[in-house]
């Protein structure tokens, strides 16, 4: 029964490649591209150890970008607004079929992008807040 290992390898390659490709696309589109690139590299490095040398530099850049995204109230407000606008656009694209690429396939991807953006923003905020020293009273 040696079918399990090749199936696992294919699954890892497909999942890691998908994360990597979507992450690269989100580097130029609105979204948390660097964090998805990091996730894709980590998944792929589990099967291809030669990729591990790229994980730490990308991790450092991704964590810096995550910290920068919540460095001021204005950036947080902008990111929350962008996430909510993506979700709203997804609903509109899902309902109004006369729009270019109208339908729920486009709408659901926009909604998912907005939700991922908001989730990663929350994660970044909690991570940065946990690293700050507690204010003295």
PDB file of C-alpha atoms in Angstrom:
ATOM      1  CA  UNK A   1       0.000   0.000   0.000  1.00  0.00           C
ATOM      2  CA  UNK A   2       2.524   2.606  -1.142  1.00  0.00           C
ATOM      3  CA  UNK A   3      -0.131   4.921  -2.613  1.00  0.00           C
ATOM      4  CA  UNK A   4      -0.264   7.240   0.434  1.00  0.00           C
ATOM      5  CA  UNK A   5       3.123   8.912   0.009  1.00  0.00           C
ATOM      6  CA  UNK A   6       2.732   9.957  -3.658  1.00  0.00           C
ATOM      7  CA  UNK A   7      -0.791  11.222  -2.961  1.00  0.00           C
ATOM      8  CA  UNK A   8       0.520  13.265  -0.024  1.00  0.00           C
ATOM      9  CA  UNK A   9       3.344  14.667  -2.167  1.00  0.00           C
ATOM     10  CA  UNK A  10       0.924  15.709  -4.913  1.00  0.00           C
ATOM     11  CA  UNK A  11      -1.358  17.299  -2.335  1.00  0.00           C
ATOM     12  CA  UNK A  12       1.530  19.232  -0.794  1.00  0.00           C
ATOM     13  CA  UNK A  13       2.753  20.396  -4.216  1.00  0.00           C
ATOM     14  CA  UNK A  14      -0.751  21.474  -5.298  1.00  0.00           C
ATOM     15  CA  UNK A  15      -1.553  23.274  -2.010  1.00  0.00           C
ATOM     16  CA  UNK A  16       1.869  24.911  -1.714  1.00  0.00           C
ATOM     17  CA  UNK A  17       1.900  25.980  -5.351  1.00  0.00           C
ATOM     18  CA  UNK A  18      -1.618  27.412  -5.086  1.00  0.00           C
ATOM     19  CA  UNK A  19      -0.661  29.436  -1.997  1.00  0.00           C
ATOM     20  CA  UNK A  20       2.514  30.611  -3.693  1.00  0.00           C
ATOM     21  CA  UNK A  21       0.776  31.647  -6.929  1.00  0.00           C
ATOM     22  CA  UNK A  22      -2.070  33.432  -5.126  1.00  0.00           C
ATOM     23  CA  UNK A  23       0.473  35.133  -2.860  1.00  0.00           C
ATOM     24  CA  UNK A  24       2.492  36.370  -5.835  1.00  0.00           C
ATOM     25  CA  UNK A  25      -0.697  37.654  -7.467  1.00  0.00           C
ATOM     26  CA  UNK A  26      -1.665  39.438  -4.261  1.00  0.00           C
ATOM     27  CA  UNK A  27       1.694  41.206  -4.179  1.00  0.00           C
ATOM     28  CA  UNK A  28       0.324  43.463  -6.928  1.00  0.00           C
ATOM     29  CA  UNK A  29      -3.396  43.137  -6.093  1.00  0.00           C
ATOM     30  CA  UNK A  30      -4.968  44.189  -2.779  1.00  0.00           C
ATOM     31  CA  UNK A  31      -4.338  41.491  -0.237  1.00  0.00           C
ATOM     32  CA  UNK A  32      -1.813  39.870   2.089  1.00  0.00           C
ATOM     33  CA  UNK A  33       0.499  38.567  -0.642  1.00  0.00           C
ATOM     34  CA  UNK A  34       3.710  38.177   1.312  1.00  0.00           C
ATOM     35  CA  UNK A  35       2.069  36.123   4.051  1.00  0.00           C
ATOM     36  CA  UNK A  36       0.590  33.746   1.460  1.00  0.00           C
ATOM     37  CA  UNK A  37       3.957  33.474  -0.305  1.00  0.00           C
ATOM     38  CA  UNK A  38       5.438  32.539   3.074  1.00  0.00           C
ATOM     39  CA  UNK A  39       2.699  29.950   3.686  1.00  0.00           C
ATOM     40  CA  UNK A  40       3.268  28.438   0.236  1.00  0.00           C
ATOM     41  CA  UNK A  41       7.019  28.236   0.789  1.00  0.00           C
ATOM     42  CA  UNK A  42       6.562  26.587   4.180  1.00  0.00           C
ATOM     43  CA  UNK A  43       4.199  23.981   2.702  1.00  0.00           C
ATOM     44  CA  UNK A  44       6.506  23.283  -0.250  1.00  0.00           C
ATOM     45  CA  UNK A  45       9.601  23.163   1.976  1.00  0.00           C
ATOM     46  CA  UNK A  46       8.051  20.236   3.848  1.00  0.00           C
ATOM     47  CA  UNK A  47       8.557  18.144   0.685  1.00  0.00           C
ATOM     48  CA  UNK A  48      11.454  20.043  -0.912  1.00  0.00           C
ATOM     49  CA  UNK A  49      14.092  20.864   1.739  1.00  0.00           C
ATOM     50  CA  UNK A  50      16.080  22.983  -0.750  1.00  0.00           C
ATOM     51  CA  UNK A  51      13.347  25.637  -0.464  1.00  0.00           C
ATOM     52  CA  UNK A  52      13.949  26.079   3.282  1.00  0.00           C
ATOM     53  CA  UNK A  53      16.696  28.621   2.607  1.00  0.00           C
ATOM     54  CA  UNK A  54      14.042  31.003   1.225  1.00  0.00           C
ATOM     55  CA  UNK A  55      11.677  30.676   4.180  1.00  0.00           C
ATOM     56  CA  UNK A  56      13.553  32.826   6.725  1.00  0.00           C
ATOM     57  CA  UNK A  57      14.156  35.858   4.459  1.00  0.00           C
ATOM     58  CA  UNK A  58      10.515  35.815   3.313  1.00  0.00           C
ATOM     59  CA  UNK A  59       9.350  35.329   6.918  1.00  0.00           C
ATOM     60  CA  UNK A  60      11.347  38.377   8.036  1.00  0.00           C
ATOM     61  CA  UNK A  61       9.880  40.537   5.260  1.00  0.00           C
ATOM     62  CA  UNK A  62       6.345  39.228   5.852  1.00  0.00           C
ATOM     63  CA  UNK A  63       6.504  39.928   9.583  1.00  0.00           C
ATOM     64  CA  UNK A  64       7.859  43.438   8.923  1.00  0.00           C
ATOM     65  CA  UNK A  65       5.018  44.058   6.451  1.00  0.00           C
ATOM     66  CA  UNK A  66       2.498  42.731   8.996  1.00  0.00           C
ATOM     67  CA  UNK A  67       3.866  45.098  11.640  1.00  0.00           C
ATOM     68  CA  UNK A  68       3.832  48.029   9.224  1.00  0.00           C
ATOM     69  CA  UNK A  69       0.204  47.337   8.289  1.00  0.00           C
ATOM     70  CA  UNK A  70      -0.905  48.070  11.869  1.00  0.00           C
ATOM     71  CA  UNK A  71       1.651  50.749  12.717  1.00  0.00           C
ATOM     72  CA  UNK A  72      -0.882  53.601  12.804  1.00  0.00           C
ATOM     73  CA  UNK A  73      -4.626  54.020  13.257  1.00  0.00           C
ATOM     74  CA  UNK A  74      -4.843  55.458   9.739  1.00  0.00           C
ATOM     75  CA  UNK A  75      -3.322  52.310   8.204  1.00  0.00           C
ATOM     76  CA  UNK A  76      -5.598  50.086  10.254  1.00  0.00           C
ATOM     77  CA  UNK A  77      -8.653  52.098   9.177  1.00  0.00           C
ATOM     78  CA  UNK A  78      -7.540  51.955   5.541  1.00  0.00           C
ATOM     79  CA  UNK A  79      -7.017  48.201   5.682  1.00  0.00           C
ATOM     80  CA  UNK A  80     -10.365  47.573   7.392  1.00  0.00           C
ATOM     81  CA  UNK A  81     -12.064  49.776   4.800  1.00  0.00           C
ATOM     82  CA  UNK A  82     -10.350  47.881   1.968  1.00  0.00           C
ATOM     83  CA  UNK A  83     -11.459  44.536   3.441  1.00  0.00           C
ATOM     84  CA  UNK A  84     -15.053  45.682   3.834  1.00  0.00           C
ATOM     85  CA  UNK A  85     -15.068  47.128   0.306  1.00  0.00           C
ATOM     86  CA  UNK A  86     -13.802  43.806  -1.076  1.00  0.00           C
ATOM     87  CA  UNK A  87     -16.615  41.970   0.706  1.00  0.00           C
ATOM     88  CA  UNK A  88     -19.207  44.479  -0.536  1.00  0.00           C
ATOM     89  CA  UNK A  89     -17.825  44.267  -4.087  1.00  0.00           C
ATOM     90  CA  UNK A  90     -18.041  40.482  -3.878  1.00  0.00           C
ATOM     91  CA  UNK A  91     -21.711  40.642  -2.946  1.00  0.00           C
ATOM     92  CA  UNK A  92     -22.392  43.091  -5.784  1.00  0.00           C
ATOM     93  CA  UNK A  93     -20.493  40.933  -8.312  1.00  0.00           C
ATOM     94  CA  UNK A  94     -22.381  37.875  -7.129  1.00  0.00           C
ATOM     95  CA  UNK A  95     -25.802  39.480  -7.465  1.00  0.00           C
ATOM     96  CA  UNK A  96     -25.387  41.681 -10.572  1.00  0.00           C
ATOM     97  CA  UNK A  97     -24.705  39.326 -13.455  1.00  0.00           C
ATOM     98  CA  UNK A  98     -24.354  42.122 -16.044  1.00  0.00           C
ATOM     99  CA  UNK A  99     -20.980  43.194 -14.595  1.00  0.00           C
ATOM    100  CA  UNK A 100     -17.810  41.946 -16.307  1.00  0.00           C
ATOM    101  CA  UNK A 101     -17.110  38.450 -14.974  1.00  0.00           C
ATOM    102  CA  UNK A 102     -20.353  38.767 -12.994  1.00  0.00           C
ATOM    103  CA  UNK A 103     -21.472  35.847 -10.893  1.00  0.00           C
ATOM    104  CA  UNK A 104     -20.653  34.116  -7.664  1.00  0.00           C
ATOM    105  CA  UNK A 105     -17.334  32.695  -8.850  1.00  0.00           C
ATOM    106  CA  UNK A 106     -15.892  36.219  -8.988  1.00  0.00           C
ATOM    107  CA  UNK A 107     -17.983  37.439  -6.072  1.00  0.00           C
ATOM    108  CA  UNK A 108     -16.939  34.638  -3.751  1.00  0.00           C
ATOM    109  CA  UNK A 109     -13.255  35.192  -4.521  1.00  0.00           C
ATOM    110  CA  UNK A 110     -13.626  38.887  -3.671  1.00  0.00           C
ATOM    111  CA  UNK A 111     -15.461  38.041  -0.452  1.00  0.00           C
ATOM    112  CA  UNK A 112     -12.798  35.495   0.473  1.00  0.00           C
ATOM    113  CA  UNK A 113     -10.053  38.053  -0.228  1.00  0.00           C
ATOM    114  CA  UNK A 114     -11.769  40.564   2.053  1.00  0.00           C
ATOM    115  CA  UNK A 115     -12.178  38.015   4.834  1.00  0.00           C
ATOM    116  CA  UNK A 116      -8.546  36.897   4.546  1.00  0.00           C
ATOM    117  CA  UNK A 117      -7.427  40.536   4.629  1.00  0.00           C
ATOM    118  CA  UNK A 118      -9.455  41.234   7.776  1.00  0.00           C
ATOM    119  CA  UNK A 119      -8.299  38.012   9.460  1.00  0.00           C
ATOM    120  CA  UNK A 120      -4.640  38.724   8.747  1.00  0.00           C
ATOM    121  CA  UNK A 121      -5.056  42.317   9.867  1.00  0.00           C
ATOM    122  CA  UNK A 122      -6.479  41.068  13.176  1.00  0.00           C
ATOM    123  CA  UNK A 123      -3.636  38.578  13.499  1.00  0.00           C
ATOM    124  CA  UNK A 124      -1.065  41.317  12.783  1.00  0.00           C
ATOM    125  CA  UNK A 125      -2.657  43.648  15.307  1.00  0.00           C
ATOM    126  CA  UNK A 126      -2.697  41.005  18.055  1.00  0.00           C
ATOM    127  CA  UNK A 127       0.894  40.024  17.271  1.00  0.00           C
ATOM    128  CA  UNK A 128       2.186  43.604  17.399  1.00  0.00           C
ATOM    129  CA  UNK A 129       0.168  44.439  20.509  1.00  0.00           C
ATOM    130  CA  UNK A 130       1.506  41.346  22.293  1.00  0.00           C
ATOM    131  CA  UNK A 131       5.109  42.430  21.584  1.00  0.00           C
ATOM    132  CA  UNK A 132       4.651  45.965  22.962  1.00  0.00           C
ATOM    133  CA  UNK A 133       5.497  46.505  26.600  1.00  0.00           C
ATOM    134  CA  UNK A 134       2.513  47.055  28.867  1.00  0.00           C
ATOM    135  CA  UNK A 135       1.919  50.722  29.751  1.00  0.00           C
ATOM    136  CA  UNK A 136       2.939  51.717  33.254  1.00  0.00           C
ATOM    137  CA  UNK A 137       0.192  52.874  35.575  1.00  0.00           C
TER     138      UNK A 137
END
